[in-house]
Amino acid sequence: MIGLALVIGLPLLAALVGLAMPNRLRAAQVAVGGAAATWVVAVVVALPRFGDAEPVGGSWGHAWGTLSAPAVTFALRADSMSAALLLLAATVALLVQLYSVAYLADDSQYRAYAAIVSLFSASMHAVVVANDLFVLLIGWEMMGVCSYLLIAHYWKRSDARDGAAKAFLMTRLADVGLLVAIIALGQAVDSYRISDVLDAVAAGELSSAMITTVALLMLLAAVGKSAQFPLHTWLPDAMPGPTPISALIHSATMVAAGVYLIARMYPLFADSRSATIVLGLIAIVTMLIGAAFALAQDDLKRVLAWSTVSQLAYMFAALAVGSVVAAIGHLLAHGAFKALLFLVAGSVAQIVRSTAFIDMGGLRRGLPVTFVTGTIGLAALAGLVPLSGFFTKDAILGAASDSAHDGGAAPSWLAWSILVAGLVTAVLTAAYVTRTWLLVYGGERRSPFHAYDPPSLMRWPLIVLAVPTVLLGIAVLEPGWLGGAEAEPVHAWIAVVSTLIVVVVAGLTWLVGQSGDPAVRLGPARPVLAREFGVDAVYDRFAVRPTLDAADVVLHADSDVVDAYVRGASSGTMTASRLLRWAQNHNVQTYITVAVVGVAVAAVLAGVSAS
Amino acid sequence: MSPLTLVVIAPALAALLIWWQGKRWSDIDVARIGAAVSAFSLITAWFVWLTRGESVVHAGETDYEWIPALDIHWHLGMDGISYCMVLLATVLSGLCCLSLARPPSREAAHQPDRRSLVVLILVIEAASLGVFTALDLVLFFICFELALIPMWFVIAWWGDPHDPAGRRRAATRFLLFTVLGSALMFVGFIGVAWQTGTLQIDAITWRTASLTGTLNTLLAVAIALGLAVKTPVWPLHIWLPDAHAKAPTIGSVLLAGVFLKLGTYGFVRILVPILPVPAEKIGPYLAAFGVAGIVYGSLACLRQSDLKRLIAYSSVGHMGFVALGVGTLTASGLSAAVFISVAHGLITGLLFFVAGWLKERSGSSELSTLGSGLYGRMPWLAMAFAFGCLASVGVPGLAGFWGEMLALRGAYETGPAMNEAGAWTLLGIAAFGIVLTTAYFVGLMRRLLHGEPVPAVSVGAAPATATDAGTVETDTDTDTEAEAEPDLDREERVVCIVLVVSVVVLGLIPGLLSGPIAQAMPWIIGGVR
Amino acid sequence: MPLVWPLLLSAALFGIGVYGVLARRNAVLALMGVELMLNAANVNLVAFDVWFRDVLVSGQVFTLFTIALAAAEIGLGLAIVLRLFRTYGHVDVDRLGGEP
């Protein structure tokens, strides 16, 4: 328990201390030192959890008091899944902090940046080791806040601040779903502990309507956080942020939190057919459109962003067919190689001073480390044997095919569709990977730049990340590493098919790419894909515009309707006063006339009533 | 004199002292005395709470027969809910006085002196503390009204220096609205007292079973209307934006942080415990109006052009959550009302402090004249503002979240007054309101904090140097820029730190508030079925 | 003579007097209306005194009082009207008041 609390508390402390540091050097030392210490604690806590080890945890109840029943407690728990993600998050955070010291060497706002990265790290760890739904929610939303603040790091750029606003708003819209789900679950189970909830689901205490509703709401939150259709448009627009952030947040950790949420709450989905179907459908659509859009982009980081969207969809698909092990495995592998790719992109961007393909080309000469690690990362993304991406993708497709044959959580039509979509996406992935490689490294340089390998602080993280990119597959092969479920060994025919796909498609693309940008061959489809089907315009027209119009209506209502009542009351009072003032016309004769008439009437009435 | 009486009277005595002897001390010392007295009240209240007995409901209970002929008692008592509100009132008043403990700005030359302002703040504080600890209906009402008059002076005399007619109008409108509401509320009080024969709130709370029927429903409506004007609940909110736009910095902070809480406190202390059966009839309407206010306030913020009006409308939105919580008549909902009151007071207090300081520096709070890129011009001010915005959005981990969560939970639990369909519809709309809140705050931050650092266009104030005439400067590190747009000074930094730390602490350890609230809740909700 | 004739005279005089007070615009004519009302009351008093053959002759005594009072009042009233005329240049009751 202490270790788990430290894993959250140390980065938090590093963030606070780092903000108070007087200069860059001190702030960098605090940030990197904090990340390193956190990494050590994370390793100590996480390594014993793999395999069949019992989960550890504890809770501090009294500090959070009783917010009337059910009570919210600071409860933490680490099992093998948490351990895996904890290691991933801590490692990538440490590497990103190291990388950032060099990448942001001439940035005046480095202190705030490093502090927010530490805060983000604390939040991600909180999500991963939380045993109380509110601890998870706090970490979840704080990650969103940190992501917003970090994307807006270059707040002088309009695309950065617009992207930050969009990311925050879309994820917050989805997070409301998580909040409502937590409230509903808490009432139904009378506890906010994740372990209690999962026990209740296993014991069948919740009605199926409740399970489906909660599952769908959590799916909404995961869809927003992991940028799946239909909330997928924020991730590419978040790319104007600093590249190490994209490596940390938008590839390895925050966007993976959506997958983690569903994996953690998987029994809910296992019990709800409709939620599983929705999950599977979203995964299918997203993996296809993500890969298709990646093929048509002109900017390296946008390609990587769409690629992340597509790969996350693979993980969602694995969850849909019931294989948590495959999803988490791919999450780890993807975290490694996508972070690697983003850091490579950062190095390339520093050299070329831009992230657009048009300024790149011929980068295989002069920067050996960046070239080799980048190639390894791209190959892992495509799923080339024997890199990690191959094994994890194989696990997912194998799980889909097993589910299609043997039945399981997902109906077999869904499993078949996932299998087919997965293979099609593998085709597209191989295509865009090769295209990216060609445009960045291949050919001749298209703009003048000085090619050099970046400084060591930026080089070593690349090398370190290349190791799990290559070797993680072996670890995933180890049966039972995630505790419980048996990890399937390699499926023979899927392995053969996917390798064939990669080789053939890559080769074709390479050939096509010898005579220019392969994407040109897409023809008229290309602008459509580049515009991402215009989904953003649809959102603008049907969500943003009406809200702003409603806001105008409200403003007018306030000044013309509600205020009219107030002004009416005041002018009514003034009118009544003016009318009554007629009686005060300082004409004595009028007064006496009124008096005389009054007396006469009173006398008559008195006489009448007396008789 | 009992400690609780001392808590309430001390600011009033200090006000009297300053008014009588104030010419001897400088403005800054007077402000420091005000802050010290507030701290004294805070510590005494904390002491009273800590030393309360085991099973005592109202800590430090004090009961004198004040006006025997009318059976009015000087009856004070502090249960958990009162304790939270007393803390809020003393902290905010103290910070207001502290923020005045610096040399007045150029614009203050046209305003009456600082001493009178500190006197008024202390009177408002004493009256608010009286409201929060009063256990006699007439004493409650007297303190309720007593807080209004100094506020009129604060807005009308120390308000927006460029618009004398406007600030008088805003102050008068505020006064008339709230006095009308209070009159209705008093009718309700008298009705209740006439039926039960006593004015003591705790005595009436034990006799609630007899207060049913049409008459009591009408009385409940009257009391609810009076409190709804103060809270404010849509559609009686129209006085708030004008009052905030024209009020001075500390006027806005006190208005948003303490004043509005008088209304929310009244709902929890008087309406629900004393008239539980009629409250069940009006609860759904209150909740519905609250949710309407959440959406309405948020939409109005999206198109606001004045910073302080925007924050005022965001207050309408947050108080909508309070109304929703009260309307559900559940323990969660009523706890939400108190929690949001305290959290909103701190968060919106911070926002209004920062907005007020921006307005003092540039002469206007129109967003078009405030420039952009505040991160580059005044980084610490901008960070404080960003923190306030994020806290107000209700990010979990900061104080604003727990109250909203409890309100939503109250709506989910449905409560005795509504049916599930209605309650869950309100829940959905309120959740949508949270998204809208995020939208306008993010838009505000983008407009004000991000972007090229464009300095503010000074309105009316004499420029300190010759270079701040609104030209676009891309290099923000020159000394002349720093002179024209100073970052937070020492008192402002202290205020910010206190508020930021308290918001973070309450966000991470909500038990500090929810413990006392839970202690008081059984008596509040006891009459509700 | 029958009692009713002086009473009718009194009533007629009173009515003319009320008309004069309420409806005449000239302040002097309004005061004349007041005089007429007072004298109408006098006629009434004397008529009843004779009819009742009062030992104390209280009606006629009262009439003497009234005549004295009316004289005093009309003196004061006309003095005021004179003052008004000197200030405003007219004595139209509808237009009196405000700036001279």
Tab-separated table of C-alpha atoms in Angstrom, chain B residues 141-380:
chain	number	residue	atom	x	y	z
B	141	PHE	CA	-34.015	37.875	9.485
B	142	ILE	CA	-32.448	40.898	11.167
B	143	CYS	CA	-28.947	39.736	10.324
B	144	PHE	CA	-30.090	38.773	6.812
B	145	GLU	CA	-31.270	42.313	6.165
B	146	LEU	CA	-28.408	43.932	8.012
B	147	ALA	CA	-25.959	42.507	5.539
B	148	LEU	CA	-27.739	44.244	2.644
B	149	ILE	CA	-27.368	47.886	3.509
B	150	PRO	CA	-23.571	48.041	3.695
B	151	MET	CA	-23.463	46.155	0.408
B	152	TRP	CA	-25.485	48.901	-1.254
B	153	PHE	CA	-22.901	51.429	-0.155
B	154	VAL	CA	-20.014	49.267	-1.248
B	155	ILE	CA	-21.418	48.943	-4.758
B	156	ALA	CA	-22.748	52.475	-5.101
B	157	TRP	CA	-19.759	54.363	-3.727
B	158	TRP	CA	-16.751	52.147	-4.434
B	159	GLY	CA	-17.977	50.510	-7.609
B	160	ASP	CA	-17.024	50.999	-11.234
B	161	PRO	CA	-15.305	54.405	-11.275
B	162	HIS	CA	-16.288	55.155	-14.858
B	163	ASP	CA	-20.031	54.772	-14.471
B	164	PRO	CA	-21.539	56.478	-11.391
B	165	ALA	CA	-25.116	56.288	-12.612
B	166	GLY	CA	-24.739	52.642	-13.583
B	167	ARG	CA	-23.314	51.559	-10.280
B	168	ARG	CA	-26.022	53.330	-8.340
B	169	ARG	CA	-28.597	51.666	-10.520
B	170	ALA	CA	-27.030	48.252	-10.068
B	171	ALA	CA	-26.824	48.714	-6.306
B	172	THR	CA	-30.403	49.922	-6.025
B	173	ARG	CA	-31.704	47.132	-8.188
B	174	PHE	CA	-29.833	44.596	-6.060
B	175	LEU	CA	-31.236	46.128	-2.881
B	176	LEU	CA	-34.836	46.296	-4.077
B	177	PHE	CA	-34.805	42.747	-5.376
B	178	THR	CA	-33.405	41.224	-2.233
B	179	VAL	CA	-35.503	43.348	0.103
B	180	LEU	CA	-38.643	42.286	-1.736
B	181	GLY	CA	-37.614	38.674	-1.394
B	182	SER	CA	-36.785	39.113	2.268
B	183	ALA	CA	-40.166	40.670	2.931
B	184	LEU	CA	-41.858	37.611	1.488
B	185	MET	CA	-39.579	35.397	3.536
B	186	PHE	CA	-40.479	37.282	6.690
B	187	VAL	CA	-44.169	36.756	6.011
B	188	GLY	CA	-43.400	33.071	5.856
B	189	PHE	CA	-41.497	33.222	9.133
B	190	ILE	CA	-44.308	34.989	10.909
B	191	GLY	CA	-46.797	32.497	9.581
B	192	VAL	CA	-44.768	29.593	10.875
B	193	ALA	CA	-44.144	31.260	14.237
B	194	TRP	CA	-47.821	32.027	14.646
B	195	GLN	CA	-48.721	28.403	14.139
B	196	THR	CA	-46.083	26.863	16.344
B	197	GLY	CA	-45.984	29.593	18.969
B	198	THR	CA	-42.221	29.931	19.034
B	199	LEU	CA	-39.531	31.596	17.009
B	200	GLN	CA	-36.699	29.209	17.898
B	201	ILE	CA	-35.599	27.165	14.922
B	202	ASP	CA	-34.568	24.102	16.882
B	203	ALA	CA	-37.869	24.043	18.763
B	204	ILE	CA	-39.865	24.315	15.556
B	205	THR	CA	-37.834	21.550	13.981
B	206	TRP	CA	-39.285	19.142	16.480
B	207	ARG	CA	-42.850	20.141	15.750
B	208	THR	CA	-42.840	19.852	12.013
B	209	ALA	CA	-45.447	17.137	11.752
B	210	SER	CA	-48.230	19.619	12.307
B	211	LEU	CA	-47.192	22.032	9.590
B	212	THR	CA	-49.087	20.752	6.598
B	213	GLY	CA	-51.857	21.981	4.374
B	214	THR	CA	-52.387	24.774	1.896
B	215	LEU	CA	-51.468	27.553	4.281
B	216	ASN	CA	-48.116	26.009	5.003
B	217	THR	CA	-47.490	25.328	1.353
B	218	LEU	CA	-48.048	29.009	0.661
B	219	LEU	CA	-45.734	29.932	3.507
B	220	ALA	CA	-43.124	27.577	2.140
B	221	VAL	CA	-43.473	29.174	-1.278
B	222	ALA	CA	-43.028	32.615	0.270
B	223	ILE	CA	-39.912	31.567	2.145
B	224	ALA	CA	-38.573	29.772	-0.897
B	225	LEU	CA	-39.128	32.840	-3.083
B	226	GLY	CA	-37.286	35.044	-0.657
B	227	LEU	CA	-34.349	32.671	-0.503
B	228	ALA	CA	-34.475	32.046	-4.231
B	229	VAL	CA	-33.928	35.735	-4.931
B	230	LYS	CA	-30.822	35.634	-2.793
B	231	THR	CA	-29.361	32.350	-4.052
B	232	PRO	CA	-30.186	33.292	-6.975
B	233	VAL	CA	-32.377	30.751	-8.688
B	234	TRP	CA	-33.407	31.276	-12.282
B	235	PRO	CA	-35.455	33.349	-13.198
B	236	LEU	CA	-34.846	35.633	-10.254
B	237	HIS	CA	-31.181	35.969	-11.111
B	238	ILE	CA	-31.333	39.152	-13.149
B	239	TRP	CA	-29.886	41.393	-10.450
B	240	LEU	CA	-26.656	39.447	-10.129
B	241	PRO	CA	-24.810	40.216	-13.379
B	242	ASP	CA	-25.416	43.963	-13.097
B	243	ALA	CA	-24.378	44.036	-9.459
B	244	HIS	CA	-21.175	42.146	-10.184
B	245	ALA	CA	-20.284	44.171	-13.239
B	246	LYS	CA	-20.436	47.419	-11.292
B	247	ALA	CA	-19.152	46.264	-7.931
B	248	PRO	CA	-15.567	46.779	-6.791
B	249	THR	CA	-13.271	43.778	-6.418
B	250	ILE	CA	-13.978	43.025	-2.794
B	251	GLY	CA	-17.654	43.814	-3.334
B	252	SER	CA	-17.867	41.075	-5.942
B	253	VAL	CA	-15.946	38.636	-3.778
B	254	LEU	CA	-18.216	39.233	-0.803
B	255	LEU	CA	-21.300	39.166	-2.983
B	256	ALA	CA	-20.441	35.895	-4.663
B	257	GLY	CA	-18.668	34.307	-1.758
B	258	VAL	CA	-20.797	35.183	1.227
B	259	PHE	CA	-24.025	36.805	0.113
B	260	LEU	CA	-25.301	34.130	-2.158
B	261	LYS	CA	-24.556	31.636	0.582
B	262	LEU	CA	-27.014	33.386	2.897
B	263	GLY	CA	-29.716	32.198	0.540
B	264	THR	CA	-28.439	28.645	0.158
B	265	TYR	CA	-27.917	28.387	3.898
B	266	GLY	CA	-31.508	29.492	4.447
B	267	PHE	CA	-32.747	26.662	2.270
B	268	VAL	CA	-30.835	24.087	4.268
B	269	ARG	CA	-31.344	25.570	7.717
B	270	ILE	CA	-34.931	26.808	7.533
B	271	LEU	CA	-36.972	25.641	4.589
B	272	VAL	CA	-36.284	21.909	4.694
B	273	PRO	CA	-36.142	21.305	8.463
B	274	ILE	CA	-39.067	23.538	9.402
B	275	LEU	CA	-41.460	22.800	6.558
B	276	PRO	CA	-40.540	19.343	5.320
B	277	VAL	CA	-43.975	18.332	4.065
B	278	PRO	CA	-44.604	21.488	2.020
B	279	ALA	CA	-40.971	21.315	0.900
B	280	GLU	CA	-41.745	18.001	-0.759
B	281	LYS	CA	-44.378	19.746	-2.833
B	282	ILE	CA	-42.137	22.576	-3.986
B	283	GLY	CA	-38.932	20.537	-4.173
B	284	PRO	CA	-39.385	19.342	-7.761
B	285	TYR	CA	-40.005	22.885	-8.965
B	286	LEU	CA	-36.957	24.148	-7.145
B	287	ALA	CA	-34.858	21.408	-8.682
B	288	ALA	CA	-36.272	22.106	-12.134
B	289	PHE	CA	-35.584	25.817	-11.873
B	290	GLY	CA	-32.123	25.005	-10.610
B	291	VAL	CA	-31.354	22.852	-13.625
B	292	ALA	CA	-32.791	25.556	-15.900
B	293	GLY	CA	-30.409	27.950	-14.227
B	294	ILE	CA	-27.461	25.632	-14.826
B	295	VAL	CA	-28.081	25.478	-18.556
B	296	TYR	CA	-29.210	29.095	-18.854
B	297	GLY	CA	-26.235	30.465	-16.948
B	298	SER	CA	-23.811	28.351	-18.958
B	299	LEU	CA	-25.308	29.390	-22.279
B	300	ALA	CA	-25.264	33.035	-21.268
B	301	CYS	CA	-21.574	32.726	-20.444
B	302	LEU	CA	-20.731	31.503	-23.927
B	303	ARG	CA	-21.501	34.867	-25.446
B	304	GLN	CA	-20.532	37.258	-22.684
B	305	SER	CA	-18.241	40.105	-23.511
B	306	ASP	CA	-17.601	41.321	-19.986
B	307	LEU	CA	-15.400	39.220	-17.733
B	308	LYS	CA	-17.172	39.930	-14.457
B	309	ARG	CA	-20.618	39.379	-15.935
B	310	LEU	CA	-19.359	36.064	-17.264
B	311	ILE	CA	-18.234	34.960	-13.831
B	312	ALA	CA	-21.569	36.214	-12.432
B	313	TYR	CA	-23.498	34.027	-14.851
B	314	SER	CA	-21.246	31.105	-13.935
B	315	SER	CA	-22.344	31.697	-10.343
B	316	VAL	CA	-25.946	31.397	-11.475
B	317	GLY	CA	-24.988	28.048	-12.984
B	318	HIS	CA	-23.317	26.772	-9.835
B	319	MET	CA	-26.167	27.911	-7.628
B	320	GLY	CA	-28.408	25.951	-9.965
B	321	PHE	CA	-26.636	22.847	-8.692
B	322	VAL	CA	-27.429	23.968	-5.155
B	323	ALA	CA	-31.092	24.393	-6.019
B	324	LEU	CA	-31.067	20.954	-7.637
B	325	GLY	CA	-29.504	19.460	-4.533
B	326	VAL	CA	-31.999	21.086	-2.196
B	327	GLY	CA	-34.912	20.177	-4.435
B	328	THR	CA	-34.134	16.476	-4.290
B	329	LEU	CA	-34.561	16.509	-0.497
B	330	THR	CA	-32.002	13.755	-0.041
B	331	ALA	CA	-29.055	13.722	2.321
B	332	SER	CA	-26.732	13.745	-0.689
B	333	GLY	CA	-28.527	16.696	-2.211
B	334	LEU	CA	-28.530	18.789	0.927
B	335	SER	CA	-24.900	17.952	1.611
B	336	ALA	CA	-24.234	19.009	-1.954
B	337	ALA	CA	-25.886	22.363	-1.277
B	338	VAL	CA	-23.571	23.081	1.628
B	339	PHE	CA	-20.468	21.699	-0.067
B	340	ILE	CA	-21.058	23.680	-3.247
B	341	SER	CA	-21.678	26.785	-1.168
B	342	VAL	CA	-18.285	26.570	0.472
B	343	ALA	CA	-16.394	25.415	-2.602
B	344	HIS	CA	-18.041	27.961	-4.868
B	345	GLY	CA	-17.356	30.706	-2.371
B	346	LEU	CA	-13.650	29.935	-2.411
B	347	ILE	CA	-13.345	29.304	-6.145
B	348	THR	CA	-15.486	32.172	-7.371
B	349	GLY	CA	-13.903	34.358	-4.736
B	350	LEU	CA	-10.545	33.617	-6.352
B	351	LEU	CA	-11.953	34.274	-9.820
B	352	PHE	CA	-13.445	37.582	-8.783
B	353	PHE	CA	-10.271	38.640	-7.027
B	354	VAL	CA	-8.269	38.006	-10.174
B	355	ALA	CA	-10.882	39.590	-12.433
B	356	GLY	CA	-11.034	42.590	-10.149
B	357	TRP	CA	-7.259	42.993	-10.192
B	358	LEU	CA	-7.286	42.805	-13.985
B	359	LYS	CA	-9.964	45.468	-14.055
B	360	GLU	CA	-8.006	47.713	-11.717
B	361	ARG	CA	-4.937	47.410	-13.890
B	362	SER	CA	-6.659	48.168	-17.152
B	363	GLY	CA	-9.693	50.171	-16.142
B	364	SER	CA	-12.356	47.941	-17.635
B	365	SER	CA	-13.478	44.330	-17.540
B	366	GLU	CA	-14.582	44.155	-21.170
B	367	LEU	CA	-12.847	41.188	-22.748
B	368	SER	CA	-12.153	43.165	-25.888
B	369	THR	CA	-10.092	45.680	-23.957
B	370	LEU	CA	-8.249	43.227	-21.729
B	371	GLY	CA	-5.969	42.061	-24.495
B	372	SER	CA	-4.801	38.470	-24.791
B	373	GLY	CA	-1.847	36.269	-24.029
B	374	LEU	CA	-2.019	36.870	-20.319
B	375	TYR	CA	0.425	34.019	-19.729
B	376	GLY	CA	3.064	36.168	-21.284
B	377	ARG	CA	2.145	39.480	-19.659
B	378	MET	CA	1.362	38.512	-16.068
B	379	PRO	CA	2.194	34.829	-15.674
B	380	TRP	CA	1.315	34.371	-11.994
